[in-house]
Short mmCIF file of C-alpha atoms in Angstrom, two decimals:
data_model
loop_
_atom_site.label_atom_id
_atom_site.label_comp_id
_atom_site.label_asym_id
_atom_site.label_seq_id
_atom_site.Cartn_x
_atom_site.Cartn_y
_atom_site.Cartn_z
CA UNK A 1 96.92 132.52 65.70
CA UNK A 2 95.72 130.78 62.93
CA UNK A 3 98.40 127.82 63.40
CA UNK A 4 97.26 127.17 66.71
CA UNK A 5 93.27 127.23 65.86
CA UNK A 6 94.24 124.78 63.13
CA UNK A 7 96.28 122.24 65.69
CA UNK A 8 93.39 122.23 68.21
CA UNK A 9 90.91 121.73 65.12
CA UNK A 10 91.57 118.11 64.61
CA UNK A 11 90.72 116.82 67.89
CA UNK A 12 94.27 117.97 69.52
CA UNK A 13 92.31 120.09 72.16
CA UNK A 14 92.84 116.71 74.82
CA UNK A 15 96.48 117.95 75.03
CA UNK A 16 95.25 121.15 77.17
CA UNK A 17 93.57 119.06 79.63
CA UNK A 18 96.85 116.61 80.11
CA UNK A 19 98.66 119.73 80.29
CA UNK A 20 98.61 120.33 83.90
CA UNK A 21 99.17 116.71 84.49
CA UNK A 22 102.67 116.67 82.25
CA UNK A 23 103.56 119.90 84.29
CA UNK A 24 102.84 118.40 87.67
CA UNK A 25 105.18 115.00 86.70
CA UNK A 26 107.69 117.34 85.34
CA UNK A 27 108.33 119.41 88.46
CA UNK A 28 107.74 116.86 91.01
CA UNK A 29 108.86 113.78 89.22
CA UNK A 30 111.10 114.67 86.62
CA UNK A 31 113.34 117.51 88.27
CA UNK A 32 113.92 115.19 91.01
CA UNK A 33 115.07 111.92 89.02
CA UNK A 34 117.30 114.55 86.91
CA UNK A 35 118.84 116.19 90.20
CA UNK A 36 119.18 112.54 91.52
CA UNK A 37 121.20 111.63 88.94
CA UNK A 38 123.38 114.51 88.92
CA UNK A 39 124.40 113.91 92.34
CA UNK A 40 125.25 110.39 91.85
CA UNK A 41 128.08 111.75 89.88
CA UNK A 42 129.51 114.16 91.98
CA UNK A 43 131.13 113.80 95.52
CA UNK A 44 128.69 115.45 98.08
CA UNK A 45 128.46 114.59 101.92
CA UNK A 46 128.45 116.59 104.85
CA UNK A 47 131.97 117.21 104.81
CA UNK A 48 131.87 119.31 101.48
CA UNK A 49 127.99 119.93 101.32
CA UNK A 50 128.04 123.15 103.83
CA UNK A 51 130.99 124.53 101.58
CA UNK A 52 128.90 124.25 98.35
CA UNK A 53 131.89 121.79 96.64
CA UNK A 54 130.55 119.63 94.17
CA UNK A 55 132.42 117.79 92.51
CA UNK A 56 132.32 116.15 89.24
CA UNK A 57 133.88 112.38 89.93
CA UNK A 58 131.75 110.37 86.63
CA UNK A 59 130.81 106.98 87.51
CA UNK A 60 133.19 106.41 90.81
CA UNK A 61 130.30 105.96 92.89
CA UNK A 62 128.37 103.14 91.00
CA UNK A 63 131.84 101.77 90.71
CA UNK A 64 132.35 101.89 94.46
CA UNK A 65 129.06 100.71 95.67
CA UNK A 66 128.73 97.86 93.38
CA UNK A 67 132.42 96.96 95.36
CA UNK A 68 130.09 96.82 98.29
CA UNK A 69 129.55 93.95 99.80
CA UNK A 70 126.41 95.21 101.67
CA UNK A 71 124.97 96.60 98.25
CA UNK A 72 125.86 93.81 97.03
CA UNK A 73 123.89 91.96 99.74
CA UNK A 74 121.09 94.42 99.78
CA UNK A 75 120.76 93.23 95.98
CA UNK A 76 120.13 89.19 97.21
CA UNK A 77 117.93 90.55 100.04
CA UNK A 78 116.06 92.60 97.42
CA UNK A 79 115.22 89.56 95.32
CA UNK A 80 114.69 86.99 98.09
CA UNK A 81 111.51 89.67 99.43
CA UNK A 82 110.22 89.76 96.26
CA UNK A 83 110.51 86.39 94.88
CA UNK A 84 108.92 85.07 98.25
CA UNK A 85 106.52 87.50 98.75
CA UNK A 86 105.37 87.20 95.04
CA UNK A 87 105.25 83.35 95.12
CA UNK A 88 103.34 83.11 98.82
CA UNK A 89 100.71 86.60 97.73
CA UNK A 90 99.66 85.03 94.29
CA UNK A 91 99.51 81.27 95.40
CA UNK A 92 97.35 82.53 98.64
CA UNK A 93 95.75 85.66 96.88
CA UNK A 94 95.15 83.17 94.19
CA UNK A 95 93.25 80.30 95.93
CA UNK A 96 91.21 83.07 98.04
CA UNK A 97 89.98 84.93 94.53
CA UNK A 98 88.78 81.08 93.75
CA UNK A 99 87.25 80.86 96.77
CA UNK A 100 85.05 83.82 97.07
CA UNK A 101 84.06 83.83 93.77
CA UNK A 102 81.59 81.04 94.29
CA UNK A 103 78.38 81.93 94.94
CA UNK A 104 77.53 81.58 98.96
CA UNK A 105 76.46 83.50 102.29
CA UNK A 106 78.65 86.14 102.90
CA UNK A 107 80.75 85.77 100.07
CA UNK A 108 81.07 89.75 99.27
CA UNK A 109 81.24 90.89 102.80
CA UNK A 110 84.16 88.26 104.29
CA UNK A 111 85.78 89.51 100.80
CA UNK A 112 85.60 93.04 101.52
CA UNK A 113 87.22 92.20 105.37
CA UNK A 114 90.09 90.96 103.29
CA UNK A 115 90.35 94.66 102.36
CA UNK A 116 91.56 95.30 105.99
CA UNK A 117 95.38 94.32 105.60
CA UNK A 118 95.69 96.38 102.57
CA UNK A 119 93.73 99.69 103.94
CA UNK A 120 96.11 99.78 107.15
CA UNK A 121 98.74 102.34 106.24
CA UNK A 122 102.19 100.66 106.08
CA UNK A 123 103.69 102.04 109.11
CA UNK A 124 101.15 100.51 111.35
CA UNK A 125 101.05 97.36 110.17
CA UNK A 126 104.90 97.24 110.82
CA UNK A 127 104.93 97.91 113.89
CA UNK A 128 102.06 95.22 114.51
CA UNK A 129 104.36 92.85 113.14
CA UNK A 130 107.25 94.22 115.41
CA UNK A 131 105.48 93.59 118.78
CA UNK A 132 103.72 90.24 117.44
CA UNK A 133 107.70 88.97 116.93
CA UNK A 134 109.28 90.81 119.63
CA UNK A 135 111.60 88.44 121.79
CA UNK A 136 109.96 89.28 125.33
CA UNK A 137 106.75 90.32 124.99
CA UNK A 138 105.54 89.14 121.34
CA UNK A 139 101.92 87.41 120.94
CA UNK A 140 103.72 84.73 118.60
CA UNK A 141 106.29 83.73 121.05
CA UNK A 142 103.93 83.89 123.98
CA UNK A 143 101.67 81.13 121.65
CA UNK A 144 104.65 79.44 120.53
CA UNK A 145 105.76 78.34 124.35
CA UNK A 146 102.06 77.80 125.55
CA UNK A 147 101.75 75.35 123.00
CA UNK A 148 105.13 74.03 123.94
CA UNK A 149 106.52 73.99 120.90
CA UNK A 150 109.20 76.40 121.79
CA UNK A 151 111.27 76.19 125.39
CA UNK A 152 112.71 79.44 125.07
CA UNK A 153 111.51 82.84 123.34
CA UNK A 154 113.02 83.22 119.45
CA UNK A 155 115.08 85.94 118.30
CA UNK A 156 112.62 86.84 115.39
CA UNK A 157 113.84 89.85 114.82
CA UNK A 158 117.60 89.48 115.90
CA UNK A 159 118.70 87.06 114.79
CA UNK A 160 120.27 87.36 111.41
CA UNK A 161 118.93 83.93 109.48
CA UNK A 162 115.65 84.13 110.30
CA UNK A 163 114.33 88.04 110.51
CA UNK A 164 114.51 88.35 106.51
CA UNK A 165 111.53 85.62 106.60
CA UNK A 166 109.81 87.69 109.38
CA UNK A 167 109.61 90.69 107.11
CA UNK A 168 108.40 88.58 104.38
CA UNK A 169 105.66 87.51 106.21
CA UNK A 170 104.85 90.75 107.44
CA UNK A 171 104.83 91.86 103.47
CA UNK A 172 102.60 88.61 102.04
CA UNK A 173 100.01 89.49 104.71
CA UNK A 174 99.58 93.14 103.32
CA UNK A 175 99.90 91.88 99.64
CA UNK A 176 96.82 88.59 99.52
CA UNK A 177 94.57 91.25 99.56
CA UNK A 178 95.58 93.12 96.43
CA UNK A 179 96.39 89.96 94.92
CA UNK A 180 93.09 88.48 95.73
CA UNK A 181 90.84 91.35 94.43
CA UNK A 182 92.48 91.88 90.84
CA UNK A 183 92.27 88.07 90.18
CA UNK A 184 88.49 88.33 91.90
CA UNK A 185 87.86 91.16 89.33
CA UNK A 186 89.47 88.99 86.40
CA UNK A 187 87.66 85.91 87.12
CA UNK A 188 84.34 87.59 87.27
CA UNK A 189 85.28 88.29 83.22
CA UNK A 190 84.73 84.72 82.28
CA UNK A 191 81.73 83.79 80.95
CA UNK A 192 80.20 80.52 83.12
CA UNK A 193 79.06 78.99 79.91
CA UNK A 194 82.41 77.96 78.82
CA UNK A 195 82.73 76.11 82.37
CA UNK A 196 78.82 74.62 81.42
CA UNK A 197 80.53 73.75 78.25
CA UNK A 198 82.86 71.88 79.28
CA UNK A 199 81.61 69.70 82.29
CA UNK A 200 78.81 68.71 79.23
CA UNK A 201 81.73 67.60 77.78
CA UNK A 202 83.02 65.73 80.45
CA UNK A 203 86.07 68.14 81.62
CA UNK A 204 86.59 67.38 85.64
CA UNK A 205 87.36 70.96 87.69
CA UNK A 206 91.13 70.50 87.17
CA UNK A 207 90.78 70.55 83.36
CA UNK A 208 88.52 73.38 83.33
CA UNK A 209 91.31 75.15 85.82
CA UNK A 210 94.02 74.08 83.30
CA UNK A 211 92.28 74.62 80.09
CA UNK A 212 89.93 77.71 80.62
CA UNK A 213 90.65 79.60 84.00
CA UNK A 214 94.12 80.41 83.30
CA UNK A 215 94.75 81.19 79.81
CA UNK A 216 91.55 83.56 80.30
CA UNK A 217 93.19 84.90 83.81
CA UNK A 218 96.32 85.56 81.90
CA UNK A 219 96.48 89.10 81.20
CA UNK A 220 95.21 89.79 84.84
CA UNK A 221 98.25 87.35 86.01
CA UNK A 222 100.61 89.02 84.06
CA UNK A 223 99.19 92.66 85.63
CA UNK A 224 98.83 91.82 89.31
CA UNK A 225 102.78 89.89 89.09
CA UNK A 226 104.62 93.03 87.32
CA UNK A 227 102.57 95.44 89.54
CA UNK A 228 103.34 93.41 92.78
CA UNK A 229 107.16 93.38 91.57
CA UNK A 230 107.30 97.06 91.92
CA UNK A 231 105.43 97.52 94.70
CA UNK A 232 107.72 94.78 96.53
CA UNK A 233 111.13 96.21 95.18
CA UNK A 234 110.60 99.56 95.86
CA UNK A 235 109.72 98.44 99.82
CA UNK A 236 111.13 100.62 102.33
CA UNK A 237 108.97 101.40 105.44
CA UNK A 238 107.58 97.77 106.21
CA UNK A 239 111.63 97.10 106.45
CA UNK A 240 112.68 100.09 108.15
CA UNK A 241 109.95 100.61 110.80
CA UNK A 242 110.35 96.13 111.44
CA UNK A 243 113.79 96.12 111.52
CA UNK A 244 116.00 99.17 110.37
CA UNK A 245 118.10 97.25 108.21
CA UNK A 246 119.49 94.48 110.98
CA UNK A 247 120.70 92.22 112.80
CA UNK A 248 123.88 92.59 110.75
CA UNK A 249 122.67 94.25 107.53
CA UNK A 250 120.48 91.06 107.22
CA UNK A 251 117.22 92.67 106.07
CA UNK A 252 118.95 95.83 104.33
CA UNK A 253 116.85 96.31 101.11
CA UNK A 254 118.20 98.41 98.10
CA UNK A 255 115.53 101.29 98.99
CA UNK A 256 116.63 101.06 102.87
CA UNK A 257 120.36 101.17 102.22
CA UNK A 258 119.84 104.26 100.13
CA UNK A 259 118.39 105.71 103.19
CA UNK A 260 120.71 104.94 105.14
CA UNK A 261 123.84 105.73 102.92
CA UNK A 262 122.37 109.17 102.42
CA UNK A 263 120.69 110.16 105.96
CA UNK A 264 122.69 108.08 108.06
CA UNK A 265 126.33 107.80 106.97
CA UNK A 266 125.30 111.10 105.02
CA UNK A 267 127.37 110.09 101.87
CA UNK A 268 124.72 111.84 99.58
CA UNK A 269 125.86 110.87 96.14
CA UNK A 270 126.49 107.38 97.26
CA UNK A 271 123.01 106.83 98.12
CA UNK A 272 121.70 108.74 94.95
CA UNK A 273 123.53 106.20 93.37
CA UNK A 274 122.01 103.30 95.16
CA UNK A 275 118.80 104.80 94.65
CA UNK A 276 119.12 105.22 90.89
CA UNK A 277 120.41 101.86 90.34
CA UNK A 278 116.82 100.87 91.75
CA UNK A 279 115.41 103.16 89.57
CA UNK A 280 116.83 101.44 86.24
CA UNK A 281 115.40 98.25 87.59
CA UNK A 282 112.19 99.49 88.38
CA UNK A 283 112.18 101.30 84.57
CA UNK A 284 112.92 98.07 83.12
CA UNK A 285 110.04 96.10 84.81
CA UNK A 286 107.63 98.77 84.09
CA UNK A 287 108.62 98.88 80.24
CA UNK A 288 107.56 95.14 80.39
CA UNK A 289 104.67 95.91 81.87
CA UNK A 290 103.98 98.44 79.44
CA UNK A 291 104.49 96.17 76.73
CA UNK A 292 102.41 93.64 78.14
CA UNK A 293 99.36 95.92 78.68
CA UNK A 294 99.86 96.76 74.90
CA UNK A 295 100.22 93.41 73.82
CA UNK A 296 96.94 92.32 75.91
CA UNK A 297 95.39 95.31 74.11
CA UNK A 298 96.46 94.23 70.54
CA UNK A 299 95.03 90.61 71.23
#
């Protein structure tokens, strides 16, 4: 007894209240990563999964899917809708946070509308996106040939080349708004006598962009790009609900081929497998993120 009244003397007594936090990540968080990862070493499908056979094959499976050629071209996908989406939600989400923080009429409440995209739960916005580029009866075609730009309705969604870009739009439309409120939030940390300062001193806007905005924006730059990376890899339901995967594996993402390896073709540890390779990836970013918080702390 007297131990433990001398470790909650010095201030440890904070541990209690993160206590039923670390139990709540452990059970619903931690046991399932763990029992992931067990099952991406055995051999479990339907076949053997009624029987209760499990067994132990080591690292077959990550050598087997990485001889995938669709994992292999979920990987590309993977990095083409985040790389895009990244590059078209900052530049956008970027110029917007600019925008609206300059002091006018309806500055806060048109910024607050931006809100909308992000609010809408993922699902619906998907399937938005799936009758605005449906072949027949999509808004974007019907536009498209009024305008008569178009003779004939596009295969948005069919046609192999050209749906990954669909789903990227769909996905840069949801992310401006998170984009555009972090670098809002950052921008409104910069004192307005440095930008005073300067145009004293004779610095035109693109200097004082160049010179004060974004090394002062950087930590917030740094923040909303590693965040939107994992938020973008780890996409699953925009895909699936837009386009399951197709035409032709052409939109298969490394979070919708673990689906489908494990609920589809119902190879279970094959999918664990492709789900905990997206895991490391994931961990990796996040360390850097980590580091970067506590870097940006330090400074």
């Amino acid at each position: 007894m007297k131990k433990i009244k001398n470790f909650f003397k010095y201030g440890n007594v904070g541990l209690l209240f993160a206590l039923p936090a670390f139990v709540y990540m452990l059970i619903f968080v931690g046991y399932p990563i763990l029992s992931n990862i067990v099952l991406s070493v055995q051999d479990v499908t339907v076949r053997n999964l009624a029987k209760g056979e499990k067994h132990f094959i080591g690292l077959s499976n990550y050598m087997e899917l990485f001889q995938d050629e669709v994992f292999r071209l979920t990987i590309s996908n993977t990095l083409k809708f985040t790389v895009y989406s990244l590059i078209f939600q900052f530049i956008i989400g970027f110029a917007l946070a600019i925008f609206f923080n300059k002091n006018f009429s309806f500055a806060k409440p048109i910024r607050g509308l931006l809100m909308i995209p992000w609010m809408i739960p993922m699902t619906v916005t998907a399937l938005i996106f799936k009758f605005m580029f449906s072949t027949d009866v999509g808004i974007v075609n019907y536009f498209l040939r009024s305008l008569g730009i178009v003779a004939e309705n596009v295969e948005w969604l069919t046609n192999p080349e050209i749906a990954l870009g669909c789903v990227i739009f769909a996905n840069v439309w949801i992310g401006i708004p998170f984009n555009t409120i972090l670098l809002s939030t950052g921008l409104t940390t910069i004192p307005q006598d440095l930008y005073e300062s300067a145009a004293i001193d004779g610095a035109n806007s693109v200097q004082r962009f160049f010179r004060i905005t974004l090394p002062l924006l950087r930590p917030t730059i740094e923040s909303v790009l590693v965040l939107g990376f994992i938020y973008t890899f780890k996409c699953y339901d925009l895909v699936y609900v837009m386009t399951s995967g197709g035409p032709v594996n052409a939109t298969h993402l490394m979070s919708t081929y673990s689906y489908k390896l494990s609920f589809e073709m119902f190879d279970y540890s094959m999918g664990s497998a492709a789900a905990n390779v997206l895991l490391v990836i994931l961990l990796i970013v996040g360390m850097v993120y980590l580091k970067i918080t506590m870097e940006g702390e330090d400074d």
